[in-house]
Tab-separated table of C-alpha atoms and ligand atoms in Angstrom:
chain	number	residue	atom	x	y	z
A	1	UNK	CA	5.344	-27.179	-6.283
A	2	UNK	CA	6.699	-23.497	-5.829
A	3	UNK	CA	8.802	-22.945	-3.044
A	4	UNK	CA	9.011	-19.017	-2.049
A	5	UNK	CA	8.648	-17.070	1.078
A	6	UNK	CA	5.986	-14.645	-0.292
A	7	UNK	CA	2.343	-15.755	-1.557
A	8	UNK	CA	2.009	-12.432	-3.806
A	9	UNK	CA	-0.641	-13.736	-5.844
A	10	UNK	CA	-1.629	-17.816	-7.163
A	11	UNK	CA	-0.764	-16.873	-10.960
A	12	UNK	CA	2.191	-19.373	-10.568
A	13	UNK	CA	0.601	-21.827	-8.003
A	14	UNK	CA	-0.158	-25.236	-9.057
A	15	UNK	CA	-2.228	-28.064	-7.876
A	16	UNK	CA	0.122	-30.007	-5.459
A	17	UNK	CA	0.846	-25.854	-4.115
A	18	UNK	CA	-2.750	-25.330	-3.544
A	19	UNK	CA	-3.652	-28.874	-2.020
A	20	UNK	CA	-0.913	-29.140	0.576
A	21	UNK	CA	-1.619	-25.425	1.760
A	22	UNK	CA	-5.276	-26.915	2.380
A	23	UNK	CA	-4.293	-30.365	3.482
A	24	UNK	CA	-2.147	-28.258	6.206
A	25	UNK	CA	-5.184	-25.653	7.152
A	26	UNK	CA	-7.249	-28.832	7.587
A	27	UNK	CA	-4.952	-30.144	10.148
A	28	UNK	CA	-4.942	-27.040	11.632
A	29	UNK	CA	-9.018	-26.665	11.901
A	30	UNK	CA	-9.382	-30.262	13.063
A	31	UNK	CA	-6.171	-29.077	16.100
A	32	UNK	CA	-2.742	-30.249	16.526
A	33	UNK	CA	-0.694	-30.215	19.116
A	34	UNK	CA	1.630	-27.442	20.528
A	35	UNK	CA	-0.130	-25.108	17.844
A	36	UNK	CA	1.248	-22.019	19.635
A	37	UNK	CA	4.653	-23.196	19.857
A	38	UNK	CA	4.786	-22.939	15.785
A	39	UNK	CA	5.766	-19.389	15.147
A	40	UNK	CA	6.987	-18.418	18.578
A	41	UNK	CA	9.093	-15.476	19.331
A	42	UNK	CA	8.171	-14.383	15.379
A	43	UNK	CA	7.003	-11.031	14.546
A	44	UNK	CA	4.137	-10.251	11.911
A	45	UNK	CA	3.089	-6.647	10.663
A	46	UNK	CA	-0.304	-6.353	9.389
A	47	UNK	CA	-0.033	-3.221	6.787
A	48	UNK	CA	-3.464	-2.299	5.784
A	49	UNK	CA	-3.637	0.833	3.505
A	50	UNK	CA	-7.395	-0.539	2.430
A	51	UNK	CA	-10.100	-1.231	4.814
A	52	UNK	CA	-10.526	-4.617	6.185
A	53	UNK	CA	-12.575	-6.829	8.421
A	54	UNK	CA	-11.969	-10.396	7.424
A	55	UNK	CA	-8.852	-10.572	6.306
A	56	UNK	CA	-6.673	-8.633	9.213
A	57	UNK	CA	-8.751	-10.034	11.871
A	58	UNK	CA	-8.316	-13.877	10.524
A	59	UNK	CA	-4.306	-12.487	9.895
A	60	UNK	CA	-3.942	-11.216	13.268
A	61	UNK	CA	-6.107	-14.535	15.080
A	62	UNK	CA	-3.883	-16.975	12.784
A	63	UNK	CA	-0.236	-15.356	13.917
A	64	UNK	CA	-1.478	-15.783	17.460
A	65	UNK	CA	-2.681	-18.491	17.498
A	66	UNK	CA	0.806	-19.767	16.323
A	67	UNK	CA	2.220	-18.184	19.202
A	68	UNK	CA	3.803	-14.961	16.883
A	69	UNK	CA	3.144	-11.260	17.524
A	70	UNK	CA	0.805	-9.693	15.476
A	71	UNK	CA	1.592	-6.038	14.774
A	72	UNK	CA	-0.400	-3.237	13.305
A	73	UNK	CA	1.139	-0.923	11.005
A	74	UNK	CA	-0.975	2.416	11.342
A	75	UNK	CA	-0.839	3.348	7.487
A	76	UNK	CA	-2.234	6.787	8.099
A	77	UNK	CA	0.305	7.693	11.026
A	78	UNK	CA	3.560	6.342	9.972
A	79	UNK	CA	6.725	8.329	8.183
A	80	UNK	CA	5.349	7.590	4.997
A	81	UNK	CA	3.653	10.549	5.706
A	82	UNK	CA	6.222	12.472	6.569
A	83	UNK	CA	8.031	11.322	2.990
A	84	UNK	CA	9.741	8.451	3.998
A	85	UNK	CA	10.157	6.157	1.264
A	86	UNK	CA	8.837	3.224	0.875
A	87	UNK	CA	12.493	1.265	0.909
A	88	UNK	CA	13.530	3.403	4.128
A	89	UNK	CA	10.259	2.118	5.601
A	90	UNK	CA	10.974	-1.652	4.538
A	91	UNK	CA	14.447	-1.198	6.439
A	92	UNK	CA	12.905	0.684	9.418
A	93	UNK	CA	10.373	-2.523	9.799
A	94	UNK	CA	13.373	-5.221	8.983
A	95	UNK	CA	15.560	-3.396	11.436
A	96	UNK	CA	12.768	-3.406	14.637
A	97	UNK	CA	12.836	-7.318	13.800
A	98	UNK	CA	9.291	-8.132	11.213
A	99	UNK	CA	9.681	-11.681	9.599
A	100	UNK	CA	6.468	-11.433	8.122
A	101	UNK	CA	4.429	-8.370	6.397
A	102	UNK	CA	0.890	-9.069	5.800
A	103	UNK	CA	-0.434	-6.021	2.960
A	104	UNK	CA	-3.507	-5.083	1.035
A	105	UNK	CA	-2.882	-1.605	-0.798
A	106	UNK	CA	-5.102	-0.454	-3.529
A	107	UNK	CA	-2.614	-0.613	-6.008
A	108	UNK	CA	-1.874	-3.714	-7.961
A	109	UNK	CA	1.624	-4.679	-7.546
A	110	UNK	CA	2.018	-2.888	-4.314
A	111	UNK	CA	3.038	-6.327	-2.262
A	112	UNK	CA	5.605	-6.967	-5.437
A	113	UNK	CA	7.606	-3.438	-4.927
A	114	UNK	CA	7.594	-4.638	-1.197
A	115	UNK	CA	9.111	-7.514	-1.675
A	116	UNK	CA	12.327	-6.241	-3.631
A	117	UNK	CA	13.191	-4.265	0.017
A	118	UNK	CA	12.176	-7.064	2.191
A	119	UNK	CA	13.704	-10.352	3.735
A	120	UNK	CA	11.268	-11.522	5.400
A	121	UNK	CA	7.755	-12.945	3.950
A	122	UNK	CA	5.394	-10.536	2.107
A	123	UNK	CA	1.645	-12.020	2.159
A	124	UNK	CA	-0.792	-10.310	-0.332
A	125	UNK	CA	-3.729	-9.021	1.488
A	126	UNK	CA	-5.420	-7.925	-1.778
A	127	UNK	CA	-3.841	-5.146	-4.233
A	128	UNK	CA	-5.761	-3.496	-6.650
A	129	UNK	CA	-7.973	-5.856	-8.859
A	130	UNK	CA	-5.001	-7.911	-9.055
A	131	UNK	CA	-5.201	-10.820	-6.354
A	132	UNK	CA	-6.294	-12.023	-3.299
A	133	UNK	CA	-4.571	-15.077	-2.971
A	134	UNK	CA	-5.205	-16.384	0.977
A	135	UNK	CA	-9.248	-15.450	-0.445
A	136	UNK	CA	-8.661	-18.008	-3.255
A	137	UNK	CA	-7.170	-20.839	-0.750
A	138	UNK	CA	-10.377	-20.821	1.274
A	139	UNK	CA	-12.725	-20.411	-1.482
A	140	UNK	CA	-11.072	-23.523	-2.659
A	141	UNK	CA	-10.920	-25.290	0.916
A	142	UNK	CA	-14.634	-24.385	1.432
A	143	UNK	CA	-15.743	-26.599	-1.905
A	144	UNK	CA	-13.029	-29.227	-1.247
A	145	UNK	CA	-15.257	-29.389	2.363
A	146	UNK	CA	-18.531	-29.726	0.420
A	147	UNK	CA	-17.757	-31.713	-2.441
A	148	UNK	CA	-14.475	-33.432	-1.731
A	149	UNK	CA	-13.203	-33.646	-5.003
A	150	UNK	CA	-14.228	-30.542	-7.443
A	151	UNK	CA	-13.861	-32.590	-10.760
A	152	UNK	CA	-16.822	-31.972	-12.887
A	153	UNK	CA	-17.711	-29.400	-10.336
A	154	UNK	CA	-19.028	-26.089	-11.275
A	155	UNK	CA	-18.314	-22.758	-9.929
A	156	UNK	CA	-19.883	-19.824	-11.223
A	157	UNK	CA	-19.214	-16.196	-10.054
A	158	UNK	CA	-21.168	-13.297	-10.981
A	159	UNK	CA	-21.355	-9.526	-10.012
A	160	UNK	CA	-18.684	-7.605	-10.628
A	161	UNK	CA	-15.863	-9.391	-12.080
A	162	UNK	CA	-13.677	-6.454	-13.564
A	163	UNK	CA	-12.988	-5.144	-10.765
A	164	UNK	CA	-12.685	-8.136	-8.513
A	165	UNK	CA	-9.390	-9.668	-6.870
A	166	UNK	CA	-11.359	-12.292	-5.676
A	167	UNK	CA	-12.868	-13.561	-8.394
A	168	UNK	CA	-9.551	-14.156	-10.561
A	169	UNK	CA	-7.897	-15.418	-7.009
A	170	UNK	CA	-10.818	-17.722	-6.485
A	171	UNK	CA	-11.333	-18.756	-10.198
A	172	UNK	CA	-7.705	-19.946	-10.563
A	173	UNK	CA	-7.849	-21.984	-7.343
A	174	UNK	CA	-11.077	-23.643	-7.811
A	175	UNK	CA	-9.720	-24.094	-11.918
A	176	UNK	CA	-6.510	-25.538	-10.648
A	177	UNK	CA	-8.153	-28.000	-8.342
A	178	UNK	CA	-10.569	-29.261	-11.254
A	179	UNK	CA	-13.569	-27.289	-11.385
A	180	UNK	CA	-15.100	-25.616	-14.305
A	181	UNK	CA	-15.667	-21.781	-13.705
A	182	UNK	CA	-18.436	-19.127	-15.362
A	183	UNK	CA	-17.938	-15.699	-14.459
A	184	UNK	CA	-21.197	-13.604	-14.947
A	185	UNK	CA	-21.926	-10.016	-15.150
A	186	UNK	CA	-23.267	-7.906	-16.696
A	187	UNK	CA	-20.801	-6.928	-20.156
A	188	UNK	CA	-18.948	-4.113	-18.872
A	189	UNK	CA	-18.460	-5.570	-15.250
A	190	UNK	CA	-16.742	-8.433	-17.248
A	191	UNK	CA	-12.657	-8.809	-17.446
A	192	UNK	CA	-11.367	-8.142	-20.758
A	193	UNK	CA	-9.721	-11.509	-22.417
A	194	UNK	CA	-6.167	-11.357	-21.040
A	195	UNK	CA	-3.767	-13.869	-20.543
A	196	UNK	CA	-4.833	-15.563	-16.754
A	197	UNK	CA	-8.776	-15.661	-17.467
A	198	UNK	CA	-8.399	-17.421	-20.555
A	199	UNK	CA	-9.615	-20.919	-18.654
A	200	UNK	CA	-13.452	-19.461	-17.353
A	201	UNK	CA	-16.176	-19.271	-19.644
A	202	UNK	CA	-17.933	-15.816	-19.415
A	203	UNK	CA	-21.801	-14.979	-19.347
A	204	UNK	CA	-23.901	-12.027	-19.065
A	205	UNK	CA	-27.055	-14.350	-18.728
A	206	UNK	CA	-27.601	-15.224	-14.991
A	207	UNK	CA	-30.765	-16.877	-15.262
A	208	UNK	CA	-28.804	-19.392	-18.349
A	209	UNK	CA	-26.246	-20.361	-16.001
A	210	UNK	CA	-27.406	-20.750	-12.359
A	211	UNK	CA	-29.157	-24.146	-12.744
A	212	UNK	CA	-25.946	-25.843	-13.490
A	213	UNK	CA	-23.977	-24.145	-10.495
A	214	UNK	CA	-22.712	-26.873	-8.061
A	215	UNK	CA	-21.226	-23.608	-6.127
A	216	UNK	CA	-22.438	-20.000	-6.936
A	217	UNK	CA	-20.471	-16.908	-5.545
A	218	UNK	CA	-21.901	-13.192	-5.761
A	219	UNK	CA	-19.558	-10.785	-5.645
A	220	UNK	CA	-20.344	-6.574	-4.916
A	221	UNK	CA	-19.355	-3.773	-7.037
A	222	UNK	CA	-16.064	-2.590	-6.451
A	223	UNK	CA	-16.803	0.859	-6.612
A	224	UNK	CA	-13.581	2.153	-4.908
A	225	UNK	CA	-11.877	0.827	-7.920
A	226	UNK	CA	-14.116	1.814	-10.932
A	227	UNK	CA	-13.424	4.790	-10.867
A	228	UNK	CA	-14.429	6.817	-13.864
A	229	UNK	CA	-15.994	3.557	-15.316
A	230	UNK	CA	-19.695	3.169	-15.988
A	231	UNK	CA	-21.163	0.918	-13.982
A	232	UNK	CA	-24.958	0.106	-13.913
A	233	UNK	CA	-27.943	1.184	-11.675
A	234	UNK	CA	-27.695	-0.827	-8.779
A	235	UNK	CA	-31.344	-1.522	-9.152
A	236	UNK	CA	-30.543	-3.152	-12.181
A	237	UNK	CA	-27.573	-5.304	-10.666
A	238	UNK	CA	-29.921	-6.405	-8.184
A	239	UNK	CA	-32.829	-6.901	-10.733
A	240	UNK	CA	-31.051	-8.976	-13.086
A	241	UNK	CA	-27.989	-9.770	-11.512
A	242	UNK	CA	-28.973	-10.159	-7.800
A	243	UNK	CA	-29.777	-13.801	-6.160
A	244	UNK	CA	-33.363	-13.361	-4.822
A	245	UNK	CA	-35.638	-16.087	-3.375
A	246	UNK	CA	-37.066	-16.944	-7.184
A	247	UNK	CA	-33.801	-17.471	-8.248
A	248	UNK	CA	-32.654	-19.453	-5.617
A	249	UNK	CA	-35.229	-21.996	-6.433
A	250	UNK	CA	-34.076	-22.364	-9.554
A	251	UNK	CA	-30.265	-23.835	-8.043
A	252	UNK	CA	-29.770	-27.445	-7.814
A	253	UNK	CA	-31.316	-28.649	-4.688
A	254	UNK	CA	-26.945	-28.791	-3.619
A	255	UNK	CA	-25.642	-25.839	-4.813
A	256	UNK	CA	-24.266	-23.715	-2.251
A	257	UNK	CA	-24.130	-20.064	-1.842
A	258	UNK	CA	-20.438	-18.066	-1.111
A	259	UNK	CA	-19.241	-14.223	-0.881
A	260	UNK	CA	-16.288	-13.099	0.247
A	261	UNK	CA	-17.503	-10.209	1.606
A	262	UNK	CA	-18.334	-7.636	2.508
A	263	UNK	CA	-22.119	-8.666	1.334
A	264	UNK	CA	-24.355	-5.338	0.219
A	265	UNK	CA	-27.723	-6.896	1.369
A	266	UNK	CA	-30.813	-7.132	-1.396
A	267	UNK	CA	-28.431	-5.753	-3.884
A	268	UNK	CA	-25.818	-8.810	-4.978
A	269	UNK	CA	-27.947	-11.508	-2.221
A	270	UNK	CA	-31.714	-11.204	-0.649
A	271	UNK	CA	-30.615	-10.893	3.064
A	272	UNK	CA	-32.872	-13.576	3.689
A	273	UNK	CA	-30.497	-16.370	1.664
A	274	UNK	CA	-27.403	-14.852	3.709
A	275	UNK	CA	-27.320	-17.710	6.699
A	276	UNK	CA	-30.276	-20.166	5.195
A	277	UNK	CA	-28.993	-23.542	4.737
A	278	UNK	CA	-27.014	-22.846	1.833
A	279	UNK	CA	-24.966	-20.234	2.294
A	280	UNK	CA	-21.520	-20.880	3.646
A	281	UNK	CA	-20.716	-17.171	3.758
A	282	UNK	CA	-19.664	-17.487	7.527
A	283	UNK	CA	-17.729	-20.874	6.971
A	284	UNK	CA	-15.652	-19.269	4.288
A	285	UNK	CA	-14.760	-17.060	7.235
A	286	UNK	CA	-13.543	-19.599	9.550
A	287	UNK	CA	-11.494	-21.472	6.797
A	288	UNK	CA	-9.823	-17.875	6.151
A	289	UNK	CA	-8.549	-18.348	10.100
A	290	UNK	CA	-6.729	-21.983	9.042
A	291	UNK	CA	-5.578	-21.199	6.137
A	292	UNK	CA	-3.771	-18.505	7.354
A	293	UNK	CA	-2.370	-20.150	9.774
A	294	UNK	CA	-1.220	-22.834	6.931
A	295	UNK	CA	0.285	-19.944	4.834
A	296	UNK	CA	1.958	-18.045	7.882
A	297	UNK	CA	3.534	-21.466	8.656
A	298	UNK	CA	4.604	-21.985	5.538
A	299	UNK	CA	6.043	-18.776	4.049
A	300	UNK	CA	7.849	-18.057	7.671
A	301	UNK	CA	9.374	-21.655	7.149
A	302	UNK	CA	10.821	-20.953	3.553
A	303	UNK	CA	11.959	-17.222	4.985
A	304	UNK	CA	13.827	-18.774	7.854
A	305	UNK	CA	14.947	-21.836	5.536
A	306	UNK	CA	16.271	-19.292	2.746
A	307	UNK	CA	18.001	-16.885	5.747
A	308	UNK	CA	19.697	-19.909	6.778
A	309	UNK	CA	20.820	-21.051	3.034
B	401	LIG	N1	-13.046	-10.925	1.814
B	401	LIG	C1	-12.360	-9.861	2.285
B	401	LIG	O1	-11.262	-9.563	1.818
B	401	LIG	O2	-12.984	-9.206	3.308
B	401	LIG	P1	-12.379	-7.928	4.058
B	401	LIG	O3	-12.332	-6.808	3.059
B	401	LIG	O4	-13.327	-7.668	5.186
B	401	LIG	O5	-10.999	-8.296	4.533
């Protein structure tokens, strides 16, 4: 079990890691008591320097709900504008009293360099195409919800993979917990064979792999990070990569539908599949909420724990 007060990404994380930080968000989504007594009196900057809906909303819900401040750091109006480095800035937020900095930059790494000037807890938020970690925790609550045990389970994630946080987050989760992963796409939306996707099985045939799918996750292009790559006509994506109504008939009469999002509508998912009785789009959503509040909790705890060492 690792024991630090950052979650930078879940390349380390093991099993017993993963499974208590759900086992905790569980608690937290079926209530306990004195919830907002947790994390009094504790201060939490949200630093977005990427766009966001999901994951600083459930961020800033989660600290409050544990009875801490959420702050947020305006990325586009602070002194790192005016040159302030990004050390200086990491004292500047230590010294006004943060225990906790939530951050999603687009460069991979980004939450690393701030944790070498920080004290507190750094929380990834998402950097680059690196990780997404809190994503990966409720991707992996979300099937422990549906199937209870993910042994012999299948998860298979296709769009665009390369470029994707989410899907090596979510992969290594879902992996760790005992589930077999495909990632699909087409060939040059694929990750190269590196050291960390070595355990999925890879596919550029959609219509081969979606009838064994116990869980199938669609994933958009991330065009703000291919740049100068090549990527297909999005007609094509949706033509051959897209889940429409024919191939949704061909999943097993369980197999549920997930995306992160943000969901590009008829392109990666018909709209009409979005909320049918399938989809736990908006459920992975609420889970995000809990286990946040789980990792908060728990990263605050170590900080405090290491502070008092
Ligand atoms: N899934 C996700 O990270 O969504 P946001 O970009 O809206 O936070």
């Amino acid at each position: 079990m690792i024991k630090t007060r950052h979650l930078l990404d879940l390349d380390d994380a093991d099993r017993p890691f993963i499974e208590a930080l759900i086992a905790r968000a569980r608690q937290f989504k079926q209530g306990i008591p004195n919830e907002g007594s947790r994390l009094r009196g504790r201060v939490v900057l949200g630093m977005f320097f990427e766009t966001s809906t999901r994951t600083t909303t459930s961020f800033a819900v989660a600290a409050q709900r544990l009875g801490a401040a959420w702050i947020n750091f305006r990325t586009d109006g602070s002194s790192l504008s005016k040159g302030e480095s990004l050390e200086d800035t990491m004292h500047t937020v230590q010294a006004i009293g943060a225990d906790a900095i939530v951050v999603r930059h687009p460069e991979a790494g980004f939450p690393q360099a701030l944790a070498r000037h920080f004290d507190g807890a750094i929380l990834n938020a998402g950097d680059g195409a690196h990780a997404h970690p809190t994503q990966g925790l409720l991707d992996a609550m979300t099937l422990l919800e549906e199937f209870g045990d993910l042994t012999g389970r299948r998860l298979v994630i296709c769009g665009d993979i390369r470029h994707s946080r989410v899907a090596r987050s979510s992969a290594r989760a879902a992996w760790l917990l005992g589930a077999a992963v495909t990632l699909c796409g087409p060939p040059s939306l694929l990750p190269p064979s590196e050291p960390g996707w070595g355990f999925a099985q890879l596919s550029s045939d959609f219509d081969a792999v979606l009838s064994a799918a116990d869980a199938l996750m669609l994933l958009r292009v991330q065009k703000e990070r291919a740049l100068g790559d090549d990527l297909p006509p999005y007609e094509d994506l949706a033509k051959w990569y897209g889940l429409t109504q024919a191939r949704a008939s061909m999943l097993a009469p369980h197999c549920i539908i997930m995306h992160p999002g943000p969901v590009n509508r008829d392109i990666e998912v018909e709209g009409q599949l979005m909320r049918n009785e399938r989809s736990r789009i908006d459920r992975q959503v609420e889970n995000g909420v809990y286990v946040r509040m789980a990792v908060l909790e728990r990263t605050l705890g170590q900080a405090s724990r290491e502070r008092a060492a």
